[in-house]
Amino acid sequence: MTDRDTTDRTGQQPYELTPEPRRGLTRAQRQRRSAAALFVAVFILAGIGAVTVVGGRKVLSAFTRGPADFAGEGTEAITVAIPKDASAVKIGEVLEKAGVVKSDGAFSAAARADERAKAIQPGSYQLKKGMSGKAALLLLLDPKSRLRIRVAIPEGWTLKQILGSIADKAKIPLKDLQAAAGKPATLGLPTYAEGKVEGFLFPATYDIAPDATATSVLTMMVNRFEQEAAAINLVELAKEADLSPLQAVIVASMIERETKFEEEGPKIARVIYNRLDQDQLLQIDATVQYLLPKPKEKLLLDDLKDPSPYNTYVHKGLPPGAISSPGTKSLLAALQPAEGKWRFYVVTSKDGHHEFADNEKEFARLKAKGKAATG
């Protein structure tokens, strides 16, 4: 058999179909190649390591440096309102927005480090712009930084007196306060108040924020009444005394206007209940004084003829509403009257002390004694 013709039609020898066998590298060549590969690998790993280290430093720095913060005590004064029940985070957000601190985290970090932060009260505060988180915290904890208008409401003041004092001291327009008092449904009154505001603005000392509204102030006072009422179990004690809670407040309001001595309150309450039980007119001067534009040292006969349902010289029973804002002691006196048969009481000394009588003859004697003592 002859060999196969491997020439193409052009007469040229074609490319070989099988490649030429590869020659092996020498040992020196292999070592040089390995060294070069190792160098490249080391170079690449070194580069990656450098990036990792730099990036790691950046991340670590973000954690170790802490939140952005100003340094120092701040500069320009600014008023900031802290809302009710605000957390440290919320307070921080308020301060950051106002420019007081550089970040909410700066304040939050300071608050976490100081247990006193939990005692921060809602209200308006005089702070400074550009303060450190710690400096802002210390000012919020300083009572002197809190902006407030202190208004003291004494026991026995009428609604008219209370509104006038708030208008004068808190600089809230009197017409706004009168309008708010005319909308009792917005003040959170207890249902047993029957929509009457008089008697339910509790006498106490109040701190009023500069931006307070008429409605918010009166609501605060009503809320304080409810706190006191709950503390003394007013509703339960009224039921035990066979009174409605409103009746108890009405009686307490009369006690408040009739005497300035705590020990006399329970006795005056007993006189009121004894006269009610015997279907007698109460004839309490304070209810007539309530009807007058201004109180008088002594009532005139014409004053006693006023047809108003508040005039206890004309109408039997309790007046339709309270005549003042009673304090806790008068409320308790109304709820826990003294035991006795008294039906009369008379001022018998210049300092305003009363003496009590259970019959007309003794009453006449006490009146003569009082007249001689007071002129």
mmCIF file of C-alpha atoms in Angstrom:
data_model
loop_
_atom_site.group_PDB
_atom_site.id
_atom_site.type_symbol
_atom_site.label_atom_id
_atom_site.label_comp_id
_atom_site.label_asym_id
_atom_site.label_seq_id
_atom_site.Cartn_x
_atom_site.Cartn_y
_atom_site.Cartn_z
ATOM 1 C CA MET A 1 0.000 0.000 0.000
ATOM 2 C CA THR A 2 1.373 3.374 -1.010
ATOM 3 C CA ASP A 3 1.491 6.507 1.194
ATOM 4 C CA ARG A 4 -1.513 8.841 0.953
ATOM 5 C CA ASP A 5 -1.026 11.969 -1.097
ATOM 6 C CA THR A 6 -0.970 14.897 1.265
ATOM 7 C CA THR A 7 -0.613 17.690 -1.211
ATOM 8 C CA ASP A 8 -3.596 19.934 -1.940
ATOM 9 C CA ARG A 9 -4.753 20.824 -5.327
ATOM 10 C CA THR A 10 -2.426 23.761 -5.484
ATOM 11 C CA GLY A 11 0.508 21.475 -5.059
ATOM 12 C CA GLN A 12 1.506 22.932 -1.653
ATOM 13 C CA GLN A 13 2.098 21.003 1.501
ATOM 14 C CA PRO A 14 -0.756 21.704 4.023
ATOM 15 C CA TYR A 15 -0.427 22.652 7.777
ATOM 16 C CA GLU A 16 0.228 19.666 10.019
ATOM 17 C CA LEU A 17 -2.933 18.474 11.812
ATOM 18 C CA THR A 18 -0.944 17.333 14.869
ATOM 19 C CA PRO A 19 1.008 20.101 16.775
ATOM 20 C CA GLU A 20 4.675 19.782 17.429
ATOM 21 C CA PRO A 21 5.378 18.286 20.848
ATOM 22 C CA ARG A 22 6.032 21.026 23.588
ATOM 23 C CA ARG A 23 9.480 21.216 24.980
ATOM 24 C CA GLY A 24 9.833 21.098 28.824
ATOM 25 C CA LEU A 25 11.049 24.197 30.803
ATOM 26 C CA THR A 26 14.305 24.158 32.576
ATOM 27 C CA ARG A 27 14.430 24.315 36.377
ATOM 28 C CA ALA A 28 15.796 27.853 36.305
ATOM 29 C CA GLN A 29 12.938 29.014 34.066
ATOM 30 C CA ARG A 30 10.325 27.496 36.401
ATOM 31 C CA GLN A 31 11.868 29.189 39.447
ATOM 32 C CA ARG A 32 11.869 32.581 37.723
ATOM 33 C CA ARG A 33 8.193 32.211 36.774
ATOM 34 C CA SER A 34 7.193 31.177 40.304
ATOM 35 C CA ALA A 35 9.010 34.124 41.818
ATOM 36 C CA ALA A 36 7.267 36.518 39.441
ATOM 37 C CA ALA A 37 3.827 35.063 40.259
ATOM 38 C CA LEU A 38 4.515 35.266 43.965
ATOM 39 C CA PHE A 39 5.554 38.903 43.659
ATOM 40 C CA VAL A 40 2.342 39.794 41.805
ATOM 41 C CA ALA A 41 0.201 37.972 44.401
ATOM 42 C CA VAL A 42 1.945 39.711 47.264
ATOM 43 C CA PHE A 43 1.532 43.088 45.565
ATOM 44 C CA ILE A 44 -2.198 42.528 45.013
ATOM 45 C CA LEU A 45 -2.775 41.314 48.591
ATOM 46 C CA ALA A 46 -0.834 44.247 49.946
ATOM 47 C CA GLY A 47 -3.046 46.622 47.992
ATOM 48 C CA ILE A 48 -6.202 44.951 49.221
ATOM 49 C CA GLY A 49 -4.877 44.990 52.758
ATOM 50 C CA ALA A 50 -4.102 48.682 52.532
ATOM 51 C CA VAL A 51 -7.645 49.449 51.366
ATOM 52 C CA THR A 52 -9.072 47.279 54.119
ATOM 53 C CA VAL A 53 -6.988 48.946 56.791
ATOM 54 C CA VAL A 54 -7.884 52.432 55.591
ATOM 55 C CA GLY A 55 -11.579 51.549 55.314
ATOM 56 C CA GLY A 56 -11.490 49.855 58.686
ATOM 57 C CA ARG A 57 -9.948 52.933 60.213
ATOM 58 C CA LYS A 58 -12.760 54.998 58.767
ATOM 59 C CA VAL A 59 -15.437 52.680 60.164
ATOM 60 C CA LEU A 60 -13.688 52.406 63.515
ATOM 61 C CA SER A 61 -13.315 56.154 63.630
ATOM 62 C CA ALA A 62 -17.049 56.598 63.059
ATOM 63 C CA PHE A 63 -17.735 54.505 66.145
ATOM 64 C CA THR A 64 -15.002 55.809 68.412
ATOM 65 C CA ARG A 65 -15.395 59.494 67.534
ATOM 66 C CA GLY A 66 -19.069 59.571 68.631
ATOM 67 C CA PRO A 67 -21.928 61.714 67.279
ATOM 68 C CA ALA A 68 -21.269 65.185 65.897
ATOM 69 C CA ASP A 69 -21.179 67.694 68.735
ATOM 70 C CA PHE A 70 -20.501 71.363 69.373
ATOM 71 C CA ALA A 71 -17.949 72.407 71.967
ATOM 72 C CA GLY A 72 -18.625 74.859 74.763
ATOM 73 C CA GLU A 73 -21.560 76.631 76.342
ATOM 74 C CA GLY A 74 -23.132 78.100 73.226
ATOM 75 C CA THR A 75 -23.700 81.654 72.061
ATOM 76 C CA GLU A 76 -27.038 83.209 71.076
ATOM 77 C CA ALA A 77 -29.947 82.739 73.510
ATOM 78 C CA ILE A 78 -32.970 80.831 72.240
ATOM 79 C CA THR A 79 -36.247 79.630 73.730
ATOM 80 C CA VAL A 80 -37.044 75.959 73.210
ATOM 81 C CA ALA A 81 -40.254 74.120 74.132
ATOM 82 C CA ILE A 82 -39.833 70.565 75.435
ATOM 83 C CA PRO A 83 -43.014 68.539 74.806
ATOM 84 C CA LYS A 84 -44.730 66.405 77.417
ATOM 85 C CA ASP A 85 -43.467 62.816 77.876
ATOM 86 C CA ALA A 86 -40.568 63.411 75.467
ATOM 87 C CA SER A 87 -37.796 60.802 75.469
ATOM 88 C CA ALA A 88 -34.111 61.754 75.413
ATOM 89 C CA VAL A 89 -34.072 60.995 71.697
ATOM 90 C CA LYS A 90 -37.087 63.241 71.075
ATOM 91 C CA ILE A 91 -35.574 66.045 73.145
ATOM 92 C CA GLY A 92 -32.365 65.673 71.152
ATOM 93 C CA GLU A 93 -34.308 66.008 67.912
ATOM 94 C CA VAL A 94 -36.004 69.180 69.186
ATOM 95 C CA LEU A 95 -32.659 70.663 70.238
ATOM 96 C CA GLU A 96 -30.961 69.779 66.942
ATOM 97 C CA LYS A 97 -33.781 71.359 64.938
ATOM 98 C CA ALA A 98 -33.478 74.540 67.009
ATOM 99 C CA GLY A 99 -29.709 74.664 66.479
ATOM 100 C CA VAL A 100 -28.948 74.168 70.158
ATOM 101 C CA VAL A 101 -26.924 70.963 69.617
ATOM 102 C CA LYS A 102 -25.134 69.779 66.499
ATOM 103 C CA SER A 103 -26.884 66.385 66.470
ATOM 104 C CA ASP A 104 -29.616 64.629 68.407
ATOM 105 C CA GLY A 105 -27.070 61.899 69.151
ATOM 106 C CA ALA A 106 -24.879 64.372 71.036
ATOM 107 C CA PHE A 107 -27.688 65.110 73.478
ATOM 108 C CA SER A 108 -28.826 61.478 73.700
ATOM 109 C CA ALA A 109 -25.298 60.379 74.590
ATOM 110 C CA ALA A 110 -25.090 62.985 77.356
ATOM 111 C CA ALA A 111 -28.539 61.980 78.658
ATOM 112 C CA ARG A 112 -27.607 58.301 78.775
ATOM 113 C CA ALA A 113 -24.606 59.154 80.909
ATOM 114 C CA ASP A 114 -26.631 61.136 83.465
ATOM 115 C CA GLU A 115 -29.532 59.571 85.411
ATOM 116 C CA ARG A 116 -30.928 63.030 86.148
ATOM 117 C CA ALA A 117 -31.977 63.352 82.506
ATOM 118 C CA LYS A 118 -35.099 61.386 83.394
ATOM 119 C CA ALA A 119 -36.231 64.336 85.552
ATOM 120 C CA ILE A 120 -36.428 66.852 82.692
ATOM 121 C CA GLN A 121 -39.845 68.484 82.787
ATOM 122 C CA PRO A 122 -41.922 69.656 79.830
ATOM 123 C CA GLY A 123 -42.074 73.376 79.248
ATOM 124 C CA SER A 124 -40.203 76.297 77.746
ATOM 125 C CA TYR A 125 -36.482 76.715 78.444
ATOM 126 C CA GLN A 126 -33.920 79.450 77.808
ATOM 127 C CA LEU A 127 -31.003 77.710 76.098
ATOM 128 C CA LYS A 128 -28.253 78.775 73.687
ATOM 129 C CA LYS A 129 -27.385 77.937 70.115
ATOM 130 C CA GLY A 130 -24.246 75.886 69.477
ATOM 131 C CA MET A 131 -24.078 74.102 72.825
ATOM 132 C CA SER A 132 -22.460 70.753 73.484
ATOM 133 C CA GLY A 133 -24.855 67.952 74.303
ATOM 134 C CA LYS A 134 -23.677 67.899 77.911
ATOM 135 C CA ALA A 135 -24.016 71.689 78.309
ATOM 136 C CA ALA A 136 -27.560 71.561 76.939
ATOM 137 C CA LEU A 137 -28.445 68.772 79.358
ATOM 138 C CA LEU A 138 -27.120 70.725 82.340
ATOM 139 C CA LEU A 139 -29.207 73.775 81.397
ATOM 140 C CA LEU A 140 -32.348 71.676 81.026
ATOM 141 C CA LEU A 141 -31.715 70.334 84.531
ATOM 142 C CA ASP A 142 -31.266 73.850 85.956
ATOM 143 C CA PRO A 143 -34.618 75.191 87.297
ATOM 144 C CA LYS A 144 -33.492 78.721 86.492
ATOM 145 C CA SER A 145 -33.471 77.890 82.780
ATOM 146 C CA ARG A 146 -37.139 76.993 82.712
ATOM 147 C CA LEU A 147 -39.302 79.884 81.562
ATOM 148 C CA ARG A 148 -42.506 80.075 83.545
ATOM 149 C CA ILE A 149 -44.963 82.522 84.995
ATOM 150 C CA ARG A 150 -45.985 81.616 88.520
ATOM 151 C CA VAL A 151 -49.597 82.345 89.382
ATOM 152 C CA ALA A 152 -50.966 81.644 92.867
ATOM 153 C CA ILE A 153 -54.721 81.093 93.181
ATOM 154 C CA PRO A 154 -55.927 81.243 96.815
ATOM 155 C CA GLU A 155 -58.719 79.087 98.211
ATOM 156 C CA GLY A 156 -62.123 80.727 98.026
ATOM 157 C CA TRP A 157 -61.536 82.842 94.936
ATOM 158 C CA THR A 158 -64.380 83.143 92.476
ATOM 159 C CA LEU A 159 -64.125 82.381 88.771
ATOM 160 C CA LYS A 160 -64.073 86.110 88.082
ATOM 161 C CA GLN A 161 -61.142 86.654 90.436
ATOM 162 C CA ILE A 162 -59.220 83.684 89.028
ATOM 163 C CA LEU A 163 -59.570 84.738 85.406
ATOM 164 C CA GLY A 164 -58.597 88.304 86.263
ATOM 165 C CA SER A 165 -55.431 87.194 88.050
ATOM 166 C CA ILE A 166 -54.336 84.872 85.231
ATOM 167 C CA ALA A 167 -54.932 87.611 82.669
ATOM 168 C CA ASP A 168 -52.892 90.075 84.700
ATOM 169 C CA LYS A 169 -49.909 87.845 85.499
ATOM 170 C CA ALA A 170 -49.737 85.433 82.568
ATOM 171 C CA LYS A 171 -50.652 88.120 80.029
ATOM 172 C CA ILE A 172 -53.382 85.989 78.494
ATOM 173 C CA PRO A 173 -56.224 88.230 77.259
ATOM 174 C CA LEU A 174 -59.144 88.229 79.675
ATOM 175 C CA LYS A 175 -61.584 87.845 76.796
ATOM 176 C CA ASP A 176 -59.797 84.644 75.760
ATOM 177 C CA LEU A 177 -60.060 83.247 79.293
ATOM 178 C CA GLN A 178 -63.729 84.176 79.504
ATOM 179 C CA ALA A 179 -64.350 82.542 76.129
ATOM 180 C CA ALA A 180 -62.559 79.364 77.250
ATOM 181 C CA ALA A 181 -64.566 79.271 80.498
ATOM 182 C CA GLY A 182 -67.704 79.628 78.368
ATOM 183 C CA LYS A 183 -66.877 76.353 76.603
ATOM 184 C CA PRO A 184 -66.795 73.903 79.527
ATOM 185 C CA ALA A 185 -66.898 70.864 77.236
ATOM 186 C CA THR A 186 -63.317 71.647 76.127
ATOM 187 C CA LEU A 187 -61.863 71.752 79.660
ATOM 188 C CA GLY A 188 -62.165 68.123 80.735
ATOM 189 C CA LEU A 189 -64.621 68.767 83.570
ATOM 190 C CA PRO A 190 -65.885 65.725 85.482
ATOM 191 C CA THR A 191 -69.370 64.707 84.379
ATOM 192 C CA TYR A 192 -70.819 65.538 87.796
ATOM 193 C CA ALA A 193 -69.818 69.196 87.335
ATOM 194 C CA GLU A 194 -72.783 69.417 84.935
ATOM 195 C CA GLY A 195 -70.906 71.867 82.741
ATOM 196 C CA LYS A 196 -70.228 74.340 85.564
ATOM 197 C CA VAL A 197 -66.700 75.748 85.691
ATOM 198 C CA GLU A 198 -67.115 77.669 88.945
ATOM 199 C CA GLY A 199 -65.733 75.588 91.804
ATOM 200 C CA PHE A 200 -63.648 73.276 89.585
ATOM 201 C CA LEU A 201 -60.574 75.459 88.976
ATOM 202 C CA PHE A 202 -58.519 74.161 91.854
ATOM 203 C CA PRO A 203 -56.780 76.767 94.032
ATOM 204 C CA ALA A 204 -53.014 76.195 93.894
ATOM 205 C CA THR A 205 -49.792 77.700 92.570
ATOM 206 C CA TYR A 206 -49.320 77.126 88.855
ATOM 207 C CA ASP A 207 -46.340 77.520 86.549
ATOM 208 C CA ILE A 208 -47.688 78.772 83.233
ATOM 209 C CA ALA A 209 -45.593 78.546 80.077
ATOM 210 C CA PRO A 210 -45.178 81.739 78.046
ATOM 211 C CA ASP A 211 -46.964 80.164 75.078
ATOM 212 C CA ALA A 212 -49.864 78.713 77.093
ATOM 213 C CA THR A 213 -53.397 79.284 75.816
ATOM 214 C CA ALA A 214 -56.468 80.169 77.836
ATOM 215 C CA THR A 215 -57.913 76.706 77.286
ATOM 216 C CA SER A 216 -54.700 74.921 78.260
ATOM 217 C CA VAL A 217 -54.415 76.886 81.519
ATOM 218 C CA LEU A 218 -58.000 76.269 82.599
ATOM 219 C CA THR A 219 -57.710 72.613 81.604
ATOM 220 C CA MET A 220 -54.604 72.324 83.779
ATOM 221 C CA MET A 221 -56.563 73.707 86.736
ATOM 222 C CA VAL A 222 -59.474 71.333 86.164
ATOM 223 C CA ASN A 223 -57.040 68.427 85.955
ATOM 224 C CA ARG A 224 -55.582 69.499 89.294
ATOM 225 C CA PHE A 225 -59.076 69.494 90.795
ATOM 226 C CA GLU A 226 -59.617 65.947 89.574
ATOM 227 C CA GLN A 227 -56.307 64.861 91.082
ATOM 228 C CA GLU A 228 -57.293 66.282 94.468
ATOM 229 C CA ALA A 229 -60.796 64.840 94.219
ATOM 230 C CA ALA A 230 -59.358 61.395 93.540
ATOM 231 C CA ALA A 231 -56.845 61.749 96.387
ATOM 232 C CA ILE A 232 -59.589 62.376 98.961
ATOM 233 C CA ASN A 233 -62.106 59.935 97.378
ATOM 234 C CA LEU A 234 -64.592 62.762 96.830
ATOM 235 C CA VAL A 235 -67.110 60.698 94.860
ATOM 236 C CA GLU A 236 -67.151 57.841 97.370
ATOM 237 C CA LEU A 237 -67.312 60.093 100.438
ATOM 238 C CA ALA A 238 -70.107 62.159 98.897
ATOM 239 C CA LYS A 239 -72.123 59.001 98.371
ATOM 240 C CA GLU A 240 -71.558 57.978 101.991
ATOM 241 C CA ALA A 241 -72.744 61.446 103.113
ATOM 242 C CA ASP A 242 -75.851 61.108 100.920
ATOM 243 C CA LEU A 243 -74.659 63.932 98.676
ATOM 244 C CA SER A 244 -73.907 64.202 94.999
ATOM 245 C CA PRO A 245 -70.296 65.171 94.247
ATOM 246 C CA LEU A 246 -71.557 68.514 92.909
ATOM 247 C CA GLN A 247 -73.462 69.193 96.138
ATOM 248 C CA ALA A 248 -70.298 68.488 98.120
ATOM 249 C CA VAL A 249 -68.385 71.019 96.011
ATOM 250 C CA ILE A 250 -71.166 73.606 96.446
ATOM 251 C CA VAL A 251 -71.154 73.217 100.228
ATOM 252 C CA ALA A 252 -67.341 73.365 100.303
ATOM 253 C CA SER A 253 -67.413 76.565 98.251
ATOM 254 C CA MET A 254 -69.709 78.211 100.793
ATOM 255 C CA ILE A 255 -67.534 77.064 103.695
ATOM 256 C CA GLU A 256 -64.513 78.563 101.934
ATOM 257 C CA ARG A 257 -66.183 81.978 101.724
ATOM 258 C CA GLU A 258 -67.707 81.904 105.195
ATOM 259 C CA THR A 259 -64.643 81.221 107.340
ATOM 260 C CA LYS A 260 -60.880 81.501 107.191
ATOM 261 C CA PHE A 261 -60.327 79.090 110.055
ATOM 262 C CA GLU A 262 -59.875 75.415 109.205
ATOM 263 C CA GLU A 263 -61.348 74.121 112.467
ATOM 264 C CA GLU A 264 -64.654 75.899 111.818
ATOM 265 C CA GLY A 265 -65.293 74.262 108.441
ATOM 266 C CA PRO A 266 -66.812 70.969 109.674
ATOM 267 C CA LYS A 267 -69.120 72.884 112.060
ATOM 268 C CA ILE A 268 -70.361 75.227 109.326
ATOM 269 C CA ALA A 269 -71.006 72.177 107.157
ATOM 270 C CA ARG A 270 -73.104 70.702 109.974
ATOM 271 C CA VAL A 271 -75.126 73.930 110.282
ATOM 272 C CA ILE A 272 -75.860 73.797 106.536
ATOM 273 C CA TYR A 273 -76.998 70.178 106.664
ATOM 274 C CA ASN A 274 -79.090 70.709 109.799
ATOM 275 C CA ARG A 275 -80.932 73.632 108.216
ATOM 276 C CA LEU A 276 -81.489 71.644 105.015
ATOM 277 C CA ASP A 277 -82.885 68.745 107.047
ATOM 278 C CA GLN A 278 -85.311 71.103 108.775
ATOM 279 C CA ASP A 279 -86.330 72.781 105.519
ATOM 280 C CA GLN A 280 -84.982 76.154 106.634
ATOM 281 C CA LEU A 281 -83.500 78.883 104.489
ATOM 282 C CA LEU A 282 -79.721 78.693 104.668
ATOM 283 C CA GLN A 283 -79.393 82.498 104.853
ATOM 284 C CA ILE A 284 -75.681 82.460 104.050
ATOM 285 C CA ASP A 285 -74.275 85.904 103.341
ATOM 286 C CA ALA A 286 -71.583 84.566 101.011
ATOM 287 C CA THR A 287 -74.159 83.469 98.445
ATOM 288 C CA VAL A 288 -75.525 87.022 98.300
ATOM 289 C CA GLN A 289 -72.030 88.527 98.106
ATOM 290 C CA TYR A 290 -71.428 86.262 95.113
ATOM 291 C CA LEU A 291 -74.117 88.143 93.197
ATOM 292 C CA LEU A 292 -72.606 91.576 93.778
ATOM 293 C CA PRO A 293 -70.186 93.307 91.380
ATOM 294 C CA LYS A 294 -67.898 93.881 94.372
ATOM 295 C CA PRO A 295 -68.036 92.396 97.895
ATOM 296 C CA LYS A 296 -69.492 94.610 100.630
ATOM 297 C CA GLU A 297 -68.401 94.791 104.235
ATOM 298 C CA LYS A 298 -72.050 94.599 105.248
ATOM 299 C CA LEU A 299 -75.057 93.549 103.178
ATOM 300 C CA LEU A 300 -78.066 95.820 102.842
ATOM 301 C CA LEU A 301 -81.705 94.723 103.039
ATOM 302 C CA ASP A 302 -82.101 95.328 99.309
ATOM 303 C CA ASP A 303 -79.208 92.946 98.655
ATOM 304 C CA LEU A 304 -81.044 90.211 100.525
ATOM 305 C CA LYS A 305 -84.036 90.534 98.190
ATOM 306 C CA ASP A 306 -82.172 89.631 95.005
ATOM 307 C CA PRO A 307 -84.331 87.016 93.195
ATOM 308 C CA SER A 308 -81.326 85.042 91.913
ATOM 309 C CA PRO A 309 -81.413 81.293 92.696
ATOM 310 C CA TYR A 310 -78.039 81.857 94.383
ATOM 311 C CA ASN A 311 -79.703 84.000 97.070
ATOM 312 C CA THR A 312 -80.163 81.655 100.037
ATOM 313 C CA TYR A 313 -82.175 84.319 101.844
ATOM 314 C CA VAL A 314 -84.902 83.911 99.210
ATOM 315 C CA HIS A 315 -84.630 80.293 98.021
ATOM 316 C CA LYS A 316 -84.469 77.161 100.138
ATOM 317 C CA GLY A 317 -81.890 74.504 99.517
ATOM 318 C CA LEU A 318 -78.419 74.769 98.040
ATOM 319 C CA PRO A 319 -77.622 77.289 95.311
ATOM 320 C CA PRO A 320 -77.440 75.771 91.792
ATOM 321 C CA GLY A 321 -73.647 75.926 91.672
ATOM 322 C CA ALA A 322 -70.482 76.645 93.602
ATOM 323 C CA ILE A 323 -69.694 80.224 94.598
ATOM 324 C CA SER A 324 -65.911 79.837 94.779
ATOM 325 C CA SER A 325 -63.081 77.380 94.274
ATOM 326 C CA PRO A 326 -62.760 75.332 97.472
ATOM 327 C CA GLY A 327 -59.489 73.834 98.651
ATOM 328 C CA THR A 328 -58.931 70.334 99.992
ATOM 329 C CA LYS A 329 -59.701 71.208 103.623
ATOM 330 C CA SER A 330 -63.080 72.712 102.798
ATOM 331 C CA LEU A 331 -63.933 69.771 100.547
ATOM 332 C CA LEU A 332 -63.172 67.396 103.407
ATOM 333 C CA ALA A 333 -65.192 69.548 105.804
ATOM 334 C CA ALA A 334 -68.201 69.290 103.485
ATOM 335 C CA LEU A 335 -67.745 65.535 103.190
ATOM 336 C CA GLN A 336 -67.022 64.912 106.871
ATOM 337 C CA PRO A 337 -69.063 67.421 108.917
ATOM 338 C CA ALA A 338 -68.787 67.674 112.685
ATOM 339 C CA GLU A 339 -71.463 66.123 114.876
ATOM 340 C CA GLY A 340 -73.810 68.652 116.501
ATOM 341 C CA LYS A 341 -77.254 70.250 116.484
ATOM 342 C CA TRP A 342 -76.111 73.735 115.532
ATOM 343 C CA ARG A 343 -78.319 75.779 113.232
ATOM 344 C CA PHE A 344 -76.656 79.187 113.611
ATOM 345 C CA TYR A 345 -73.158 80.692 113.623
ATOM 346 C CA VAL A 346 -72.094 84.250 114.337
ATOM 347 C CA VAL A 347 -68.803 86.165 114.160
ATOM 348 C CA THR A 348 -68.031 87.049 117.746
ATOM 349 C CA SER A 349 -64.469 88.412 117.562
ATOM 350 C CA LYS A 350 -62.531 90.977 115.590
ATOM 351 C CA ASP A 351 -60.341 88.294 114.051
ATOM 352 C CA GLY A 352 -63.396 86.649 112.464
ATOM 353 C CA HIS A 353 -63.912 83.601 114.677
ATOM 354 C CA HIS A 354 -67.428 82.164 114.840
ATOM 355 C CA GLU A 355 -69.470 80.743 117.677
ATOM 356 C CA PHE A 356 -72.295 78.244 117.109
ATOM 357 C CA ALA A 357 -75.815 77.936 118.504
ATOM 358 C CA ASP A 358 -78.614 75.399 118.209
ATOM 359 C CA ASN A 359 -81.560 77.625 119.202
ATOM 360 C CA GLU A 360 -82.912 81.125 118.633
ATOM 361 C CA LYS A 361 -82.202 82.336 122.184
ATOM 362 C CA GLU A 362 -78.537 81.374 122.057
ATOM 363 C CA PHE A 363 -78.321 82.837 118.574
ATOM 364 C CA ALA A 364 -79.614 86.197 119.842
ATOM 365 C CA ARG A 365 -77.042 86.177 122.638
ATOM 366 C CA LEU A 366 -74.209 85.472 120.233
ATOM 367 C CA LYS A 367 -75.331 88.269 117.920
ATOM 368 C CA ALA A 368 -75.229 90.729 120.800
ATOM 369 C CA LYS A 369 -71.785 89.477 121.759
ATOM 370 C CA GLY A 370 -70.557 89.830 118.211
ATOM 371 C CA LYS A 371 -71.929 93.330 117.873
ATOM 372 C CA ALA A 372 -70.212 94.410 121.041
ATOM 373 C CA ALA A 373 -66.906 92.871 119.951
ATOM 374 C CA THR A 374 -66.856 94.110 116.357
ATOM 375 C CA GLY A 375 -68.875 97.299 116.656
#
